[in-house]
PDB file of C-alpha atoms in Angstrom:
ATOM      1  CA  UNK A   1       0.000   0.000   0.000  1.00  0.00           C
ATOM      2  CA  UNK A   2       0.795   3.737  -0.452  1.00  0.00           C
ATOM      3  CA  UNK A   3       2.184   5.369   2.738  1.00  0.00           C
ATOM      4  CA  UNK A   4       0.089   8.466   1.711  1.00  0.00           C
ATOM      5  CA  UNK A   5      -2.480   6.894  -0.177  1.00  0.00           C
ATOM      6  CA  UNK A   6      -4.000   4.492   2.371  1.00  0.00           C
ATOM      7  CA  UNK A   7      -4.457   7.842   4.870  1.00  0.00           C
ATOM      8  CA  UNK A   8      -7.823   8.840   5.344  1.00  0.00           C
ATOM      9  CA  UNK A   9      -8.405  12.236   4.675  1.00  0.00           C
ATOM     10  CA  UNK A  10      -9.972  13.952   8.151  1.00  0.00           C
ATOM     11  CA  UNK A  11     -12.620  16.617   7.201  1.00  0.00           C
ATOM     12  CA  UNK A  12     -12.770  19.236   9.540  1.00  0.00           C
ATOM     13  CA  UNK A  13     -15.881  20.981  10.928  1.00  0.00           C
ATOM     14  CA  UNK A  14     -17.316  23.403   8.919  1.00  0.00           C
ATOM     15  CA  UNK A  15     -16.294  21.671   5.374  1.00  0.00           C
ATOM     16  CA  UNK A  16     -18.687  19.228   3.335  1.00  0.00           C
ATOM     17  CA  UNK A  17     -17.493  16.824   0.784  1.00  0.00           C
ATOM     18  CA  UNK A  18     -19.498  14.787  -1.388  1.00  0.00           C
ATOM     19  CA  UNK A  19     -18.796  12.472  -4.287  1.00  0.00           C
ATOM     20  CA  UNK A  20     -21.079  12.678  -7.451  1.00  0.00           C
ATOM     21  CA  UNK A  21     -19.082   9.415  -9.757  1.00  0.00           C
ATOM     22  CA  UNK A  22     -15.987  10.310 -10.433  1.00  0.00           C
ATOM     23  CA  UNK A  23     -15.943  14.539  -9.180  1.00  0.00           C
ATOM     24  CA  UNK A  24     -15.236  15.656  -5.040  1.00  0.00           C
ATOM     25  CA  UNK A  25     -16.557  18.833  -4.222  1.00  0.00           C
ATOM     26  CA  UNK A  26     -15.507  20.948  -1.091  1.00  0.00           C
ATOM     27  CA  UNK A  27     -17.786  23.134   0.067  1.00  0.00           C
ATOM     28  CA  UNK A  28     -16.137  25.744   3.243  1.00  0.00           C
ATOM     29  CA  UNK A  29     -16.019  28.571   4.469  1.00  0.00           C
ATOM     30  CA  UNK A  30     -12.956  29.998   2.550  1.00  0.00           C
ATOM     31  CA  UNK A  31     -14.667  28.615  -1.024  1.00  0.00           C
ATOM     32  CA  UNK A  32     -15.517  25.735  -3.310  1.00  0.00           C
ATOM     33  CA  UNK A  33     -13.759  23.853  -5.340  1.00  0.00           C
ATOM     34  CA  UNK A  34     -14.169  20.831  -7.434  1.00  0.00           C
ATOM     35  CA  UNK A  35     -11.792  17.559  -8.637  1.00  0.00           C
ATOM     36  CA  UNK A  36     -12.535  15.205 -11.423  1.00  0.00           C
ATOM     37  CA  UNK A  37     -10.775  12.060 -10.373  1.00  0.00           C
ATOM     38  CA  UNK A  38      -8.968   9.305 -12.545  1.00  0.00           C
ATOM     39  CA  UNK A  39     -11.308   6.474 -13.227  1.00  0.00           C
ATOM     40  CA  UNK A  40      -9.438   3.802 -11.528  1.00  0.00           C
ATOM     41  CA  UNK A  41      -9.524   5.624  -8.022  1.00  0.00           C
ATOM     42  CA  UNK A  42     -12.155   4.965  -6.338  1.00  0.00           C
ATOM     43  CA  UNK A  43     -13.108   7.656  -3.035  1.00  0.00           C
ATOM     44  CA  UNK A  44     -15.860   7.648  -0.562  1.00  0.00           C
ATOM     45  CA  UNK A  45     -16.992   9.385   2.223  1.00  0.00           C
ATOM     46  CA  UNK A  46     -17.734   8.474   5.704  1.00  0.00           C
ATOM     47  CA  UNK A  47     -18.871  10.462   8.059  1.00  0.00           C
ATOM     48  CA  UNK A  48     -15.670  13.081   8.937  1.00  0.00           C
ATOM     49  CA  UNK A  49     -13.732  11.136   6.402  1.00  0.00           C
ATOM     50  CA  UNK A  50     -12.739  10.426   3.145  1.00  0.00           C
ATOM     51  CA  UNK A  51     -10.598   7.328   1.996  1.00  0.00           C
ATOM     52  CA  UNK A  52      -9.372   6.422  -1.540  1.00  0.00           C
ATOM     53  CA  UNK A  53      -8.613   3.168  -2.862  1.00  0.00           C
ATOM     54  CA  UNK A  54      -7.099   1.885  -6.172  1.00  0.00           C
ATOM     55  CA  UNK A  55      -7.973  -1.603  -7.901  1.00  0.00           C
ATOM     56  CA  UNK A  56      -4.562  -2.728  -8.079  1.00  0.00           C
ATOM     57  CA  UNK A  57      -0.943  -2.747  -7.344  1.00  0.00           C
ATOM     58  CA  UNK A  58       0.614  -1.673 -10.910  1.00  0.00           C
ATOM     59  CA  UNK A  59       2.995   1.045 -10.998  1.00  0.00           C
ATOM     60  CA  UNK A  60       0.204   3.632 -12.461  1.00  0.00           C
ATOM     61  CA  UNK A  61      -2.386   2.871  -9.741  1.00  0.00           C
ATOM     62  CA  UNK A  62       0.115   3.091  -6.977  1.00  0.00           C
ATOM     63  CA  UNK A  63       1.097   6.732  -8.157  1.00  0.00           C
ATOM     64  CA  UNK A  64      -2.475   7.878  -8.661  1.00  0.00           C
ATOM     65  CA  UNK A  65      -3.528   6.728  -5.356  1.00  0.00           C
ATOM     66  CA  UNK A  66      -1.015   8.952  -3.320  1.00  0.00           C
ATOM     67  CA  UNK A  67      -1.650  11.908  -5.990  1.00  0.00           C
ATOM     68  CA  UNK A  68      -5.370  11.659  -5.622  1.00  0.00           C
ATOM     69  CA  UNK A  69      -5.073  11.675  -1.470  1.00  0.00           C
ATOM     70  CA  UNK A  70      -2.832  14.445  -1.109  1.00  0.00           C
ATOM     71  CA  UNK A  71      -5.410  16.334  -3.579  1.00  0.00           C
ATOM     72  CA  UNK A  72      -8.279  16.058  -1.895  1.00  0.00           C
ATOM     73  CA  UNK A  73      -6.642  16.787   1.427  1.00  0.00           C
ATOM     74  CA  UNK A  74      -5.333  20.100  -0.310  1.00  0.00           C
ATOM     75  CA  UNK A  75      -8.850  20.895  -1.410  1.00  0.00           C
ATOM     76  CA  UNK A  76     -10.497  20.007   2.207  1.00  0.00           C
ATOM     77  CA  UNK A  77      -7.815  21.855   4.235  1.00  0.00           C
ATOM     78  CA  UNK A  78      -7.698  25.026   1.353  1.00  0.00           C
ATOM     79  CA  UNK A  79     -11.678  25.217   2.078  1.00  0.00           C
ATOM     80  CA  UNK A  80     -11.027  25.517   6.012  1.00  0.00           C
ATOM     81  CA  UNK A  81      -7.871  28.013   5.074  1.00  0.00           C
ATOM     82  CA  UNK A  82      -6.943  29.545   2.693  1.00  0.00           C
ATOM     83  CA  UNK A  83      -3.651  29.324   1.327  1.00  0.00           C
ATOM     84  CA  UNK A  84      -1.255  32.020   1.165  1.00  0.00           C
ATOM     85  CA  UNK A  85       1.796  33.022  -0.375  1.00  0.00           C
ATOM     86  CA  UNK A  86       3.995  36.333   1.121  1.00  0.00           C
ATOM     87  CA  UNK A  87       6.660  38.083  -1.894  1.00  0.00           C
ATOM     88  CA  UNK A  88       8.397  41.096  -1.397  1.00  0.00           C
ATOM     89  CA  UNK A  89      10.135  43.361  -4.015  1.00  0.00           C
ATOM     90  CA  UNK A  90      13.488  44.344  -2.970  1.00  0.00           C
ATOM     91  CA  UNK A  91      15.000  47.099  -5.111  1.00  0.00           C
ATOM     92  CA  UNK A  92      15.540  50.845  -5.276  1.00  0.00           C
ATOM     93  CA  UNK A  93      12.522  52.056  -6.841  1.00  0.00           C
ATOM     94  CA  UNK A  94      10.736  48.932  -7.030  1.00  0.00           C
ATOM     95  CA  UNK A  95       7.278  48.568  -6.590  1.00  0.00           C
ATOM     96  CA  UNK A  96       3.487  46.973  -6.765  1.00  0.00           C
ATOM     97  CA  UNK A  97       0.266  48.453  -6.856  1.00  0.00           C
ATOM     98  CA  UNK A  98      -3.217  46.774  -7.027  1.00  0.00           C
ATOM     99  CA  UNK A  99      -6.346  48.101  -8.867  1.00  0.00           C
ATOM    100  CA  UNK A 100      -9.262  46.702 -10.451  1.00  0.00           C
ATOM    101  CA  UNK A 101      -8.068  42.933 -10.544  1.00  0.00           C
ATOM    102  CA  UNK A 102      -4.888  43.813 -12.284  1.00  0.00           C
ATOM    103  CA  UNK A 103      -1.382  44.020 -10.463  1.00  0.00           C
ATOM    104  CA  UNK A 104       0.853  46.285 -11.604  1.00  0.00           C
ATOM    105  CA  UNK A 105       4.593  45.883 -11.332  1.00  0.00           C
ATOM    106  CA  UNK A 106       7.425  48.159 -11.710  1.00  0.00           C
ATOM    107  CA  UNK A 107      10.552  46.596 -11.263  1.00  0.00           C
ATOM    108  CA  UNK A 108      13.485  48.313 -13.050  1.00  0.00           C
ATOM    109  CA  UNK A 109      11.824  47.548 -16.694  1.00  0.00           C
ATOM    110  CA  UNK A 110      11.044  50.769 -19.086  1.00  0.00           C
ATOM    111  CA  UNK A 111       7.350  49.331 -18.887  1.00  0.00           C
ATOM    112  CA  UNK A 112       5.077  48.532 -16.448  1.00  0.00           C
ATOM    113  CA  UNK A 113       4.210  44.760 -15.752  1.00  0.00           C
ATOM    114  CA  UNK A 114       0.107  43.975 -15.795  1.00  0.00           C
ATOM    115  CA  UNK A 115      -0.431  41.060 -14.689  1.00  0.00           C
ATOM    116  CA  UNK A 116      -4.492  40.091 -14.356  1.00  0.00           C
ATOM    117  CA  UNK A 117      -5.383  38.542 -11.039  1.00  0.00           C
ATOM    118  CA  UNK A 118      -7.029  34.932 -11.880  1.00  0.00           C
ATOM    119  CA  UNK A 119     -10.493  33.927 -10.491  1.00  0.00           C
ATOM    120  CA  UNK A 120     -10.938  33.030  -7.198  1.00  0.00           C
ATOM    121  CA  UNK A 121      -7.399  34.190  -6.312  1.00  0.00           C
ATOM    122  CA  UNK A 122      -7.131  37.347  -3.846  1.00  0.00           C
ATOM    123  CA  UNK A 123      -3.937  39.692  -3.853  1.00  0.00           C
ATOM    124  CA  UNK A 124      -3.687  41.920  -0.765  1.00  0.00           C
ATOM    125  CA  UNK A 125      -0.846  44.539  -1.149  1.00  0.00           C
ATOM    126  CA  UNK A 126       0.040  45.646   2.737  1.00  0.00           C
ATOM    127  CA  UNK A 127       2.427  47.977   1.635  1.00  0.00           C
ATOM    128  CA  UNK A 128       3.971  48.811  -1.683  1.00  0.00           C
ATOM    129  CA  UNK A 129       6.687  46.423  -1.380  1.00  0.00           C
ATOM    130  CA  UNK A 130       4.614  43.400  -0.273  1.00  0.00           C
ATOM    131  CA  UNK A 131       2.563  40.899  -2.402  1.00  0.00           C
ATOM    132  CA  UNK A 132      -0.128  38.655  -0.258  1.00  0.00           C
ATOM    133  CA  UNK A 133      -1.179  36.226  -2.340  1.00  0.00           C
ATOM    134  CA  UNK A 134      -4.623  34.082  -1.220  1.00  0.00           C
ATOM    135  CA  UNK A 135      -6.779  31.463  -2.057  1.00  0.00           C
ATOM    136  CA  UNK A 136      -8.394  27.979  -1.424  1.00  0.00           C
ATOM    137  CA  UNK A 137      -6.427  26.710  -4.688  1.00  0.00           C
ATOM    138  CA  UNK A 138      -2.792  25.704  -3.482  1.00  0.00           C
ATOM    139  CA  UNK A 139      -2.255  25.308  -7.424  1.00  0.00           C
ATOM    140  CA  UNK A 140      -3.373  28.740  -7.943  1.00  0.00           C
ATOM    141  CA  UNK A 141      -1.792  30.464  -5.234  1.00  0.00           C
ATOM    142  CA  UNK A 142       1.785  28.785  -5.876  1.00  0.00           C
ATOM    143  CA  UNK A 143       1.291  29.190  -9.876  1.00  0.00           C
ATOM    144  CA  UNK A 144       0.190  32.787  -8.829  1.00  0.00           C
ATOM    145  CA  UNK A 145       3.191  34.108  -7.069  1.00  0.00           C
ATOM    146  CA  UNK A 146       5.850  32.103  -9.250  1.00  0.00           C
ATOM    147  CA  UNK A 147       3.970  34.056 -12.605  1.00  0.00           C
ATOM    148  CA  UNK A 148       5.186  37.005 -10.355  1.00  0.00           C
ATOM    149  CA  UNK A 149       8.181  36.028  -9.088  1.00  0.00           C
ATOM    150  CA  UNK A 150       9.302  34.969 -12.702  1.00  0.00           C
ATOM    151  CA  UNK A 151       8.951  38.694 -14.056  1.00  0.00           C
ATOM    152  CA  UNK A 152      12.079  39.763 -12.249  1.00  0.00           C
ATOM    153  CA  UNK A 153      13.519  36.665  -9.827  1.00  0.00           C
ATOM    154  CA  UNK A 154      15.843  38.145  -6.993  1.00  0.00           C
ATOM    155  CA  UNK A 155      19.650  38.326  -9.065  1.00  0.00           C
ATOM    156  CA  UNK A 156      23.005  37.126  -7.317  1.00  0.00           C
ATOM    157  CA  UNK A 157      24.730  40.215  -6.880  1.00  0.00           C
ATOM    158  CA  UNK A 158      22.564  43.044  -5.218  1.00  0.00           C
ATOM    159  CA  UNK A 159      19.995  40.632  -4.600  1.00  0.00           C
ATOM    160  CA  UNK A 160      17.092  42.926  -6.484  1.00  0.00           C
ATOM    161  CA  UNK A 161      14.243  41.181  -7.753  1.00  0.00           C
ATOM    162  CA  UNK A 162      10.849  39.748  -6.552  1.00  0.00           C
ATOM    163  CA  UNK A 163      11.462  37.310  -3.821  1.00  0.00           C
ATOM    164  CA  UNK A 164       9.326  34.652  -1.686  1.00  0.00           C
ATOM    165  CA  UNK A 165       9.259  36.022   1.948  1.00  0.00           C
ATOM    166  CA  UNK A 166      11.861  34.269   3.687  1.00  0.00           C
ATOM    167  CA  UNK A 167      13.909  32.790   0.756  1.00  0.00           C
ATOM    168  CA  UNK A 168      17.464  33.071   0.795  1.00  0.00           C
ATOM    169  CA  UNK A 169      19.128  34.500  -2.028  1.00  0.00           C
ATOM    170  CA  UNK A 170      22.827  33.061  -2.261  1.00  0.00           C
ATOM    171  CA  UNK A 171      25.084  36.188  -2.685  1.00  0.00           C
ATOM    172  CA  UNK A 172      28.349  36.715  -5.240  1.00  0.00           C
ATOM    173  CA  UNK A 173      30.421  38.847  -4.409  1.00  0.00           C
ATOM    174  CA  UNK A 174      31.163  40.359  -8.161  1.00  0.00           C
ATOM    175  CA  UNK A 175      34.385  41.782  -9.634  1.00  0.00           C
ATOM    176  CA  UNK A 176      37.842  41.631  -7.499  1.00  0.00           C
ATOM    177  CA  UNK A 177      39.655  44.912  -8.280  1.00  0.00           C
ATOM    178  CA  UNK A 178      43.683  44.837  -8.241  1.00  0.00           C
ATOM    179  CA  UNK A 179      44.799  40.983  -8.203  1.00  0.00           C
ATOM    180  CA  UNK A 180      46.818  39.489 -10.897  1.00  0.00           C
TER     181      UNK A 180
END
């Protein structure tokens, strides 16, 4: 058996699953959100938990049973809480603002960078250097802030750049002047 696979999934208080064929849906208080399972899983619901099982021990079922558990525990514990990303923008002159479901970077460029906020993702900008990205999605919110990150990642030298909170930027220390 799968070490992750054969977990149940515990739903907390407050969240509803139910299985309709082959599609969970999470109903909580921080959203909805919906998975179409592989055919060969099978997943049902008892009570305060959810279990999957797979029809056999082949190499694909074995891989789609942990995958489909540690999905549907993202979706039950993302519609309890949310999940959140924190970036900051290190950089003389660098900044983010937010309006109308658009975030708009400057970050040493000539242009502006627009990038459109996706559906049921929320950005929360506590200051002008500080990107709070939100949602029930873990996909979302992780593909969210790296679509960010990627328009100018931190570089090696004076560490400038869009940056996870917390991530350590390994330093160079450039040009040595005066050795031969």
């Amino acid at each position: 058996m799968s070490r992750i696979g054969k977990k149940p999934v515990a739903v907390p208080a407050g969240v509803k699953v139910s299985v309709q064929g082959q599609e969970i849906t999470a109903k909580g208080p921080a959203g909805e959100l919906k998975l179409q399972v592989h055919s060969k899983m099978t997943v049902a619901v008892d009570g305060a938990v959810v279990t999957v099982t797979r029809p056999d021990d082949k190499r694909e079922s074995r891989a789609l049973h942990g995958l489909t558990r540690s999905l549907i525990q993202n979706m039950v514990s993302g519609c309890s809480k949310p999940f959140e990303k924190r970036l900051e923008i290190i950089g003389v002159g660098y900044n983010a603002s937010l309006a109308g479901g658009k975030l708009t970077l400057q970050v040493g460029f000539a242009n502006k960078i627009i990038l459109a906020v996706p559906a049921g993702v929320t950005c929360e900008l506590p200051d002008a250097t500080h990107i709070v990205v939100k949602s029930a999605d873990r996909q979302a919110v992780g593909q969210f802030a790296a679509n960010i990150r990627a328009v100018r990642p931190p570089e090696p030298y004076k560490g400038k750049g869009v940056r996870y909170q917390n991530e350590f930027v390994r330093r160079k220390s450039g040009k040595a002047f005066g050795s031969k």
